[in-house]
GROMACS .gro file of N, CA, C and O in nm:
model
  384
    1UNK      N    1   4.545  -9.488   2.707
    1UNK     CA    2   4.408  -9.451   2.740
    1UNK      C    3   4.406  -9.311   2.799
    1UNK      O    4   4.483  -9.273   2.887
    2UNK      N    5   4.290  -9.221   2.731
    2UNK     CA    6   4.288  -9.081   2.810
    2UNK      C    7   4.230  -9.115   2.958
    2UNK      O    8   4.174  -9.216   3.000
    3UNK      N    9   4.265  -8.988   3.023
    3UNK     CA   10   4.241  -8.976   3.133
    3UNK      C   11   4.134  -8.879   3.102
    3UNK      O   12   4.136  -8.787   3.021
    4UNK      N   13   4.020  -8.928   3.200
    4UNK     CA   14   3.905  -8.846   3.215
    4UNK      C   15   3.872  -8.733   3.284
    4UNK      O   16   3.895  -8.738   3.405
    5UNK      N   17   3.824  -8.627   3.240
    5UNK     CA   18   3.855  -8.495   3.367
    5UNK      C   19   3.707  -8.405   3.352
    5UNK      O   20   3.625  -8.403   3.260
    6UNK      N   21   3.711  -8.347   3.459
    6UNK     CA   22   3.625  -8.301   3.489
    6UNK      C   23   3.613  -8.136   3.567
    6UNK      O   24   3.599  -8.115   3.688
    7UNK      N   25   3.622  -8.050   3.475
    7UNK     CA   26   3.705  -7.911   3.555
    7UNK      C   27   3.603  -7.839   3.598
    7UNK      O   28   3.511  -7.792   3.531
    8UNK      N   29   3.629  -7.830   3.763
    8UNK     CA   30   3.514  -7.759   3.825
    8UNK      C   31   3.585  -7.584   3.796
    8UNK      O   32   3.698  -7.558   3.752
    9UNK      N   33   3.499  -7.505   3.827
    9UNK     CA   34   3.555  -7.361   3.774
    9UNK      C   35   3.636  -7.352   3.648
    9UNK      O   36   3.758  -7.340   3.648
   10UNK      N   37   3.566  -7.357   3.549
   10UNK     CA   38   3.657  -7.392   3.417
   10UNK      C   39   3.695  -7.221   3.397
   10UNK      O   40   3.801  -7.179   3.350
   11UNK      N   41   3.625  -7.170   3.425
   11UNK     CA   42   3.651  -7.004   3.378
   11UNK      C   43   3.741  -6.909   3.438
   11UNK      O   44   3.776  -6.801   3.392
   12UNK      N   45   3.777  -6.968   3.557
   12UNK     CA   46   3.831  -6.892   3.648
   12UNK      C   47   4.007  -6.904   3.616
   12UNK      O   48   4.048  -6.950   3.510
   13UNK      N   49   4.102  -6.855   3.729
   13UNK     CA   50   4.218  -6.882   3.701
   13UNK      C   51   4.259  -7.046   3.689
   13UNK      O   52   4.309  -7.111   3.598
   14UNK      N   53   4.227  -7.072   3.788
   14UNK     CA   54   4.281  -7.251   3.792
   14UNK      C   55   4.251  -7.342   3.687
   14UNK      O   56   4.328  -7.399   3.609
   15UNK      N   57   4.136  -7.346   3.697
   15UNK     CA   58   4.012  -7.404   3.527
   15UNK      C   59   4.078  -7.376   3.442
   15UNK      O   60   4.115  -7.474   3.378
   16UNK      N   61   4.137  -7.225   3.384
   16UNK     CA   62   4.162  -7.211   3.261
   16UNK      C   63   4.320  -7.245   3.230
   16UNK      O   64   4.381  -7.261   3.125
   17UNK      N   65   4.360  -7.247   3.379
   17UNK     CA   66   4.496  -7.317   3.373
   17UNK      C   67   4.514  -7.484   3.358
   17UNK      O   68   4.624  -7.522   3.319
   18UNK      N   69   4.451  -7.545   3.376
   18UNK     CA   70   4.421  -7.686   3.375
   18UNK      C   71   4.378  -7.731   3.235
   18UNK      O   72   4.412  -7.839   3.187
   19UNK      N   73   4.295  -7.632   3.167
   19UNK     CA   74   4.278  -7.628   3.032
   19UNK      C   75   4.347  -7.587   2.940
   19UNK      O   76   4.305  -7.589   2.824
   20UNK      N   77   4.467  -7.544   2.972
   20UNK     CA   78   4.596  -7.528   2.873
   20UNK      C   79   4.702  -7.624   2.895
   20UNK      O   80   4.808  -7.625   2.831
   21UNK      N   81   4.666  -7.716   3.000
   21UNK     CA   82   4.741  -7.838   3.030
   21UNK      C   83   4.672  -7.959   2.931
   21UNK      O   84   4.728  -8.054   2.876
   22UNK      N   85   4.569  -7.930   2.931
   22UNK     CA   86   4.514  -8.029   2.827
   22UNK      C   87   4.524  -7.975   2.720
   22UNK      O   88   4.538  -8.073   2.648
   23UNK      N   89   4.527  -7.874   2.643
   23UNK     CA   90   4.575  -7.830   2.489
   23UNK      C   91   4.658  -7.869   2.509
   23UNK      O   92   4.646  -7.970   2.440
   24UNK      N   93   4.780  -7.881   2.567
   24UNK     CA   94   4.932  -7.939   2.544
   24UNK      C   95   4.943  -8.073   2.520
   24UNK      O   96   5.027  -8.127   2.448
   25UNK      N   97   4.829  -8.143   2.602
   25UNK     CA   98   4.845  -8.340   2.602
   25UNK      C   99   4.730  -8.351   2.589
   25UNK      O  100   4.673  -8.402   2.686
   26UNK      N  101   4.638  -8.311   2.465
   26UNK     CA  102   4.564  -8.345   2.417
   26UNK      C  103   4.553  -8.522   2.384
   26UNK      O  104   4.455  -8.597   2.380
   27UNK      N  105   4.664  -8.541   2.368
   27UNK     CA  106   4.635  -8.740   2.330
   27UNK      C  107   4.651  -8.770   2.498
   27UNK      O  108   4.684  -8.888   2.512
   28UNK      N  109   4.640  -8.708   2.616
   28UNK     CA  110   4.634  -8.796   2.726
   28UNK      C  111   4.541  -8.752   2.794
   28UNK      O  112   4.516  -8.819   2.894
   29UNK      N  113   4.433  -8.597   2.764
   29UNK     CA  114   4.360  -8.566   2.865
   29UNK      C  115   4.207  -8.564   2.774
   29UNK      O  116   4.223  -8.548   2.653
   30UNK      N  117   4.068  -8.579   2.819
   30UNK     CA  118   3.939  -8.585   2.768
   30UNK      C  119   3.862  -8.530   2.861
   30UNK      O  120   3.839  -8.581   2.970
   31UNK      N  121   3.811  -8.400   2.811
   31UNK     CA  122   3.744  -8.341   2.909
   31UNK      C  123   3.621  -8.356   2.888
   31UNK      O  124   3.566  -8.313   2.786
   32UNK      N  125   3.541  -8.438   3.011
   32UNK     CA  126   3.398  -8.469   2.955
   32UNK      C  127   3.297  -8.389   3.061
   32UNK      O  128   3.179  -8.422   3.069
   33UNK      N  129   3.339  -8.306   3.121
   33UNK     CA  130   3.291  -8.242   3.273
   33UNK      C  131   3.335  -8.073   3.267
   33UNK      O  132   3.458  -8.063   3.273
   34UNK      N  133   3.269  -7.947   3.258
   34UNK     CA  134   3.286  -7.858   3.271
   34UNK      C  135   3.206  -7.754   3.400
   34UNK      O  136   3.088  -7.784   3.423
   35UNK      N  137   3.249  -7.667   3.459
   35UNK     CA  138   3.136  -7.620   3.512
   35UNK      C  139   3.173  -7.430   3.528
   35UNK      O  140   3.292  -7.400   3.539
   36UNK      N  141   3.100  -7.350   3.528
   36UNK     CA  142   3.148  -7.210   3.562
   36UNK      C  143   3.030  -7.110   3.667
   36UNK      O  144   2.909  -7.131   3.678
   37UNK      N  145   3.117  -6.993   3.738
   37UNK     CA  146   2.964  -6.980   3.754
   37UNK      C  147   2.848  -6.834   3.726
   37UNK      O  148   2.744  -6.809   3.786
   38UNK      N  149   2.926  -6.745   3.596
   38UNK     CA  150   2.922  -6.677   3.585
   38UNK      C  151   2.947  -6.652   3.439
   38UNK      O  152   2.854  -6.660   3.359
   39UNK      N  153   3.061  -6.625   3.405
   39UNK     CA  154   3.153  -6.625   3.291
   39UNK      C  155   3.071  -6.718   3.146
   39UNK      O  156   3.115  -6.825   3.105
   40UNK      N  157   2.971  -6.662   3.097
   40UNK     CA  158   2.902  -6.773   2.990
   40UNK      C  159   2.998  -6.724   2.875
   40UNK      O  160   3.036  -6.805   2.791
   41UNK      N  161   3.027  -6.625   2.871
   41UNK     CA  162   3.117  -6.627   2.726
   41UNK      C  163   3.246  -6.694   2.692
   41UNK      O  164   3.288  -6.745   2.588
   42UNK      N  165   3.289  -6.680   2.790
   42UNK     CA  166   3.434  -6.788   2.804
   42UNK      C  167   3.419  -6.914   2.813
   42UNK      O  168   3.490  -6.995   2.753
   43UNK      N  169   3.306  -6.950   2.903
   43UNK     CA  170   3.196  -7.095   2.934
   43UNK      C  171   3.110  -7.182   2.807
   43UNK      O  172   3.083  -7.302   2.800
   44UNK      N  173   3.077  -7.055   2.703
   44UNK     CA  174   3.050  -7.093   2.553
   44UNK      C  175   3.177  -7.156   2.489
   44UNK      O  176   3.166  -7.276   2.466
   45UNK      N  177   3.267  -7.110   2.464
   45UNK     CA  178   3.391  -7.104   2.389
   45UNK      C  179   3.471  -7.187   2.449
   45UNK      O  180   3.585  -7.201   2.405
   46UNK      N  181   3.423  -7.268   2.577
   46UNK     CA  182   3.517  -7.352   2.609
   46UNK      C  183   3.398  -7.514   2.589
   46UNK      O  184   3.441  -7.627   2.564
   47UNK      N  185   3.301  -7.491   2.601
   47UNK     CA  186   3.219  -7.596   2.519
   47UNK      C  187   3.231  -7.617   2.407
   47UNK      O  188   3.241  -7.731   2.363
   48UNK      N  189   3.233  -7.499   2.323
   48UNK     CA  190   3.244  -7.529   2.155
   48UNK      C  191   3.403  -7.629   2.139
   48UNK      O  192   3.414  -7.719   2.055
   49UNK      N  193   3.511  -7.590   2.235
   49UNK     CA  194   3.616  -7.639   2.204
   49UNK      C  195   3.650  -7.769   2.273
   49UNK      O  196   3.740  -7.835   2.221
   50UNK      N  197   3.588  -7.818   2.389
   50UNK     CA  198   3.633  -7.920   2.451
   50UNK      C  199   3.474  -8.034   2.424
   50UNK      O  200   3.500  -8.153   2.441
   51UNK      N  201   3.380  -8.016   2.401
   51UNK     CA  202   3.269  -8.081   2.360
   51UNK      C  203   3.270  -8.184   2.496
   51UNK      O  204   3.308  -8.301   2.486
   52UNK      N  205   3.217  -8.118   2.640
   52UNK     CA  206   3.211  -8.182   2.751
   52UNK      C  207   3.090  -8.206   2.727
   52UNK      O  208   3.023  -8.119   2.672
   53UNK      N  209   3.022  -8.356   2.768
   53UNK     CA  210   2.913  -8.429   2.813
   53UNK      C  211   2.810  -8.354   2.861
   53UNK      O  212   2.698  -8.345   2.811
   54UNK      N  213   2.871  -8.275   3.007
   54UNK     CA  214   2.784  -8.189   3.062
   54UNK      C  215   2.853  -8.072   3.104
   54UNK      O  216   2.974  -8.080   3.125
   55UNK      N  217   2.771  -7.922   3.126
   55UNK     CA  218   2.825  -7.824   3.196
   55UNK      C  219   2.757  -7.769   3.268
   55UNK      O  220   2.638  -7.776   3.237
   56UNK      N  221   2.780  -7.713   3.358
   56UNK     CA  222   2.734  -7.685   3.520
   56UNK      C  223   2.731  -7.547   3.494
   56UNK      O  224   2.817  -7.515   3.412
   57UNK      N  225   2.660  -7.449   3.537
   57UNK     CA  226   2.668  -7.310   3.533
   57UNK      C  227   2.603  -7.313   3.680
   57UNK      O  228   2.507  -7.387   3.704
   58UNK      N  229   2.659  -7.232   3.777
   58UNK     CA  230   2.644  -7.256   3.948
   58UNK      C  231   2.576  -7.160   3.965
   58UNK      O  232   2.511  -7.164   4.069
   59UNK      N  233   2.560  -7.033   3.875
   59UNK     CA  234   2.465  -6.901   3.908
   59UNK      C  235   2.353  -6.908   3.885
   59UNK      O  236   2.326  -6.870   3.771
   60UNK      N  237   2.221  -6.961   3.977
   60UNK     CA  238   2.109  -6.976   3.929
   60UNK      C  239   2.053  -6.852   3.877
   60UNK      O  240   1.933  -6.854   3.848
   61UNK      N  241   2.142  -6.713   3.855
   61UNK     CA  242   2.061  -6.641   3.801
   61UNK      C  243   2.058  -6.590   3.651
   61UNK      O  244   2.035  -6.484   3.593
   62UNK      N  245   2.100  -6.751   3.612
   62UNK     CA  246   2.121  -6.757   3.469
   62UNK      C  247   2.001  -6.832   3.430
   62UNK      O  248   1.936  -6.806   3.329
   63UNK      N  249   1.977  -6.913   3.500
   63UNK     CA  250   1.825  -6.999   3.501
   63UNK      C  251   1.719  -6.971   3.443
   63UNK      O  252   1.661  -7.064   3.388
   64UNK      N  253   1.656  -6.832   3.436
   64UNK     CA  254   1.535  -6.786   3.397
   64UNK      C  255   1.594  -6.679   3.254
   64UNK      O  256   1.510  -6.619   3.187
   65UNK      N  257   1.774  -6.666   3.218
   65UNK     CA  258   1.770  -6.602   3.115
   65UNK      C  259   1.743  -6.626   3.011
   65UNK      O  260   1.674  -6.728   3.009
   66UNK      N  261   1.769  -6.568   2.869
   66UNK     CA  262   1.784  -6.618   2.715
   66UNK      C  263   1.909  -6.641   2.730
   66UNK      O  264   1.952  -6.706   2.635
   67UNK      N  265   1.983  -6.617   2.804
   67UNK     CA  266   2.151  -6.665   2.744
   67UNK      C  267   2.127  -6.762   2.754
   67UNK      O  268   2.127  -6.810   2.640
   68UNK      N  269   2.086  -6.890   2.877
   68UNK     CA  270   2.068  -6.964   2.893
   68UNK      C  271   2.033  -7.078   2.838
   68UNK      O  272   2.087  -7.187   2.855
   69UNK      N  273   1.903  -7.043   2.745
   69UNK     CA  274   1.808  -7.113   2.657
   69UNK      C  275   1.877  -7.135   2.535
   69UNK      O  276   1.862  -7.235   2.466
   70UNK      N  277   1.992  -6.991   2.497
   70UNK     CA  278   2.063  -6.985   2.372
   70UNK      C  279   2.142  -7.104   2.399
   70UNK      O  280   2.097  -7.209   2.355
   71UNK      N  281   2.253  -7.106   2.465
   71UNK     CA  282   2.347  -7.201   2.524
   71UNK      C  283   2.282  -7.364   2.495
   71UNK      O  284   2.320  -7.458   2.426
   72UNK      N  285   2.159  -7.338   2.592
   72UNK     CA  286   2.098  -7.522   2.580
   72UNK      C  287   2.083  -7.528   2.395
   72UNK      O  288   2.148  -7.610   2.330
   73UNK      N  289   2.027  -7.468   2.356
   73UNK     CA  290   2.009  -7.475   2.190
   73UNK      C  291   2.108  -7.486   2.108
   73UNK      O  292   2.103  -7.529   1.993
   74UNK      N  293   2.222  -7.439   2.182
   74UNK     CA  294   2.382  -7.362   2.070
   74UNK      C  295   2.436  -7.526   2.076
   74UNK      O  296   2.486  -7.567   1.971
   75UNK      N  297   2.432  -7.599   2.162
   75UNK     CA  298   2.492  -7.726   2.300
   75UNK      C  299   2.408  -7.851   2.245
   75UNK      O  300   2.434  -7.952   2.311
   76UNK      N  301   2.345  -7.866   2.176
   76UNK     CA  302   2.252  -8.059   2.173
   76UNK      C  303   2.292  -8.142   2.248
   76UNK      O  304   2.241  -8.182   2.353
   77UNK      N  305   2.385  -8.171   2.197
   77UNK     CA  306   2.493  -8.250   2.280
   77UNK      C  307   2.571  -8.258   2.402
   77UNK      O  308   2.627  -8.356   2.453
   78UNK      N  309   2.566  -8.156   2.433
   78UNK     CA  310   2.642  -8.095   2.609
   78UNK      C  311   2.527  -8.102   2.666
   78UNK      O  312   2.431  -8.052   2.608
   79UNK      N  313   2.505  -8.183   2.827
   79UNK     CA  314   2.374  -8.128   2.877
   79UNK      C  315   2.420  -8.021   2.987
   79UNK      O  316   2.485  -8.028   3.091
   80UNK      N  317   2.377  -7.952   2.939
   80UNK     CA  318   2.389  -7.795   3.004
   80UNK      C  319   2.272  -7.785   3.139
   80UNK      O  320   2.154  -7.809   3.113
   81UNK      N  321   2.303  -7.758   3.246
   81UNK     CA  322   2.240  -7.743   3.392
   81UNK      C  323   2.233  -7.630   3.442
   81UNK      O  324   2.309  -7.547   3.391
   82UNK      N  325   2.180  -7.602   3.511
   82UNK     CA  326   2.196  -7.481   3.612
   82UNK      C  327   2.162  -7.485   3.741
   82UNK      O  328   2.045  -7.523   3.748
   83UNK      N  329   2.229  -7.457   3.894
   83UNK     CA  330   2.246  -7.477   3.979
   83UNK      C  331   2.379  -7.597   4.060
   83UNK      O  332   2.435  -7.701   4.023
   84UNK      N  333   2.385  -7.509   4.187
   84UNK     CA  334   2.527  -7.573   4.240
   84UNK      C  335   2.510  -7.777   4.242
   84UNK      O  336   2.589  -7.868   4.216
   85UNK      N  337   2.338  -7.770   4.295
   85UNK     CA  338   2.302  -7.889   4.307
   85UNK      C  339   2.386  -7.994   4.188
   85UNK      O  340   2.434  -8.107   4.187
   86UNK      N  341   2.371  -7.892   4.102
   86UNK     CA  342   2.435  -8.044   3.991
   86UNK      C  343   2.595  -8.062   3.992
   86UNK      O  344   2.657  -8.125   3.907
   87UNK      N  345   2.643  -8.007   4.084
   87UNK     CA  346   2.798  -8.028   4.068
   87UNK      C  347   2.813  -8.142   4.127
   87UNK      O  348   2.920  -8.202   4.115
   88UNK      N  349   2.710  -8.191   4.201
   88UNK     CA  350   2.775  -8.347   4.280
   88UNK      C  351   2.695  -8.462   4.153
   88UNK      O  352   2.690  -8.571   4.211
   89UNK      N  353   2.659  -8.473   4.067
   89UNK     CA  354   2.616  -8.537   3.904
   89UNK      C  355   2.715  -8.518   3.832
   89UNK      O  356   2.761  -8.614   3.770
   90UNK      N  357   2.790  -8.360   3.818
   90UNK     CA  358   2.905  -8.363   3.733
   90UNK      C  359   3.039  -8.472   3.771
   90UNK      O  360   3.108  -8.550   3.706
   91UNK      N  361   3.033  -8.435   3.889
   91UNK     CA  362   3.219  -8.533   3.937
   91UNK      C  363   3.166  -8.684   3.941
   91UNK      O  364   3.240  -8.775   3.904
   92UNK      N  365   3.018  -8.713   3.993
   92UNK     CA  366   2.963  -8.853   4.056
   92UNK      C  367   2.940  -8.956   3.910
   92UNK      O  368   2.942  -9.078   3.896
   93UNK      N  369   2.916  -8.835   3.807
   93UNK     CA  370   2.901  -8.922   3.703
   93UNK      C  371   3.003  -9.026   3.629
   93UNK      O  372   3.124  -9.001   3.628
   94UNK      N  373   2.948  -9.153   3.563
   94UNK     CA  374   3.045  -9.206   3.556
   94UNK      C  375   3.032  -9.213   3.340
   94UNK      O  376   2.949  -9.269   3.269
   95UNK      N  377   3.135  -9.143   3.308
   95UNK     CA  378   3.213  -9.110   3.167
   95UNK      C  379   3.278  -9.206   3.053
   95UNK      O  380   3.398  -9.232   3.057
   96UNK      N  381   3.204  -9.250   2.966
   96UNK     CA  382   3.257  -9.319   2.865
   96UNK      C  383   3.411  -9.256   2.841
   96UNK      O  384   3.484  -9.301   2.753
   0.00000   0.00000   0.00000
């Protein structure tokens, strides 16, 4: 059975290190939880590749952009958020 994960700062050093731990044991890790708080291009490209449930973007001053709107549109399937508030929904949630 995979193990379920949930990578807070996916963009940063640690995040993106944790995410090359799961390219390696792909049959033991499922990432259904992403979050970043800045970084949307790396934050795109790691949705397209890990197809997390939900992703957290912590910079509300992405909130009122088009990147934003692009992302929710690019994403159906990912529910894409904005604000820190939702990081306690990302970890609290409970993941098929």
């Amino acid at each position: 059975m995979k193990k379920t994960l949930a990578i807070l700062g996916s963009t940063g050093s640690i995040g993106t290190s944790a995410l090359k731990v799961v390219d390696e044991f792909r049959d033991d890790f499922s990432v259904k939880a992403i979050s970043c708080n800045s970084n949307l291009d790396l934050f795109c490209s790691q949705i397209k590749k890990y197809s997390p449930e939900i992703a957290v973007i912590t910079d509300e001053i992405h909130l009122k952009s088009q990147a934003y709107d692009e992302l929710k549109n690019k994403f159906p399937n990912t529910e894409i958020l904005c604000g820190r508030e939702y990081l306690n929904n990302l970890v609290s949630r409970e993941y098929d």
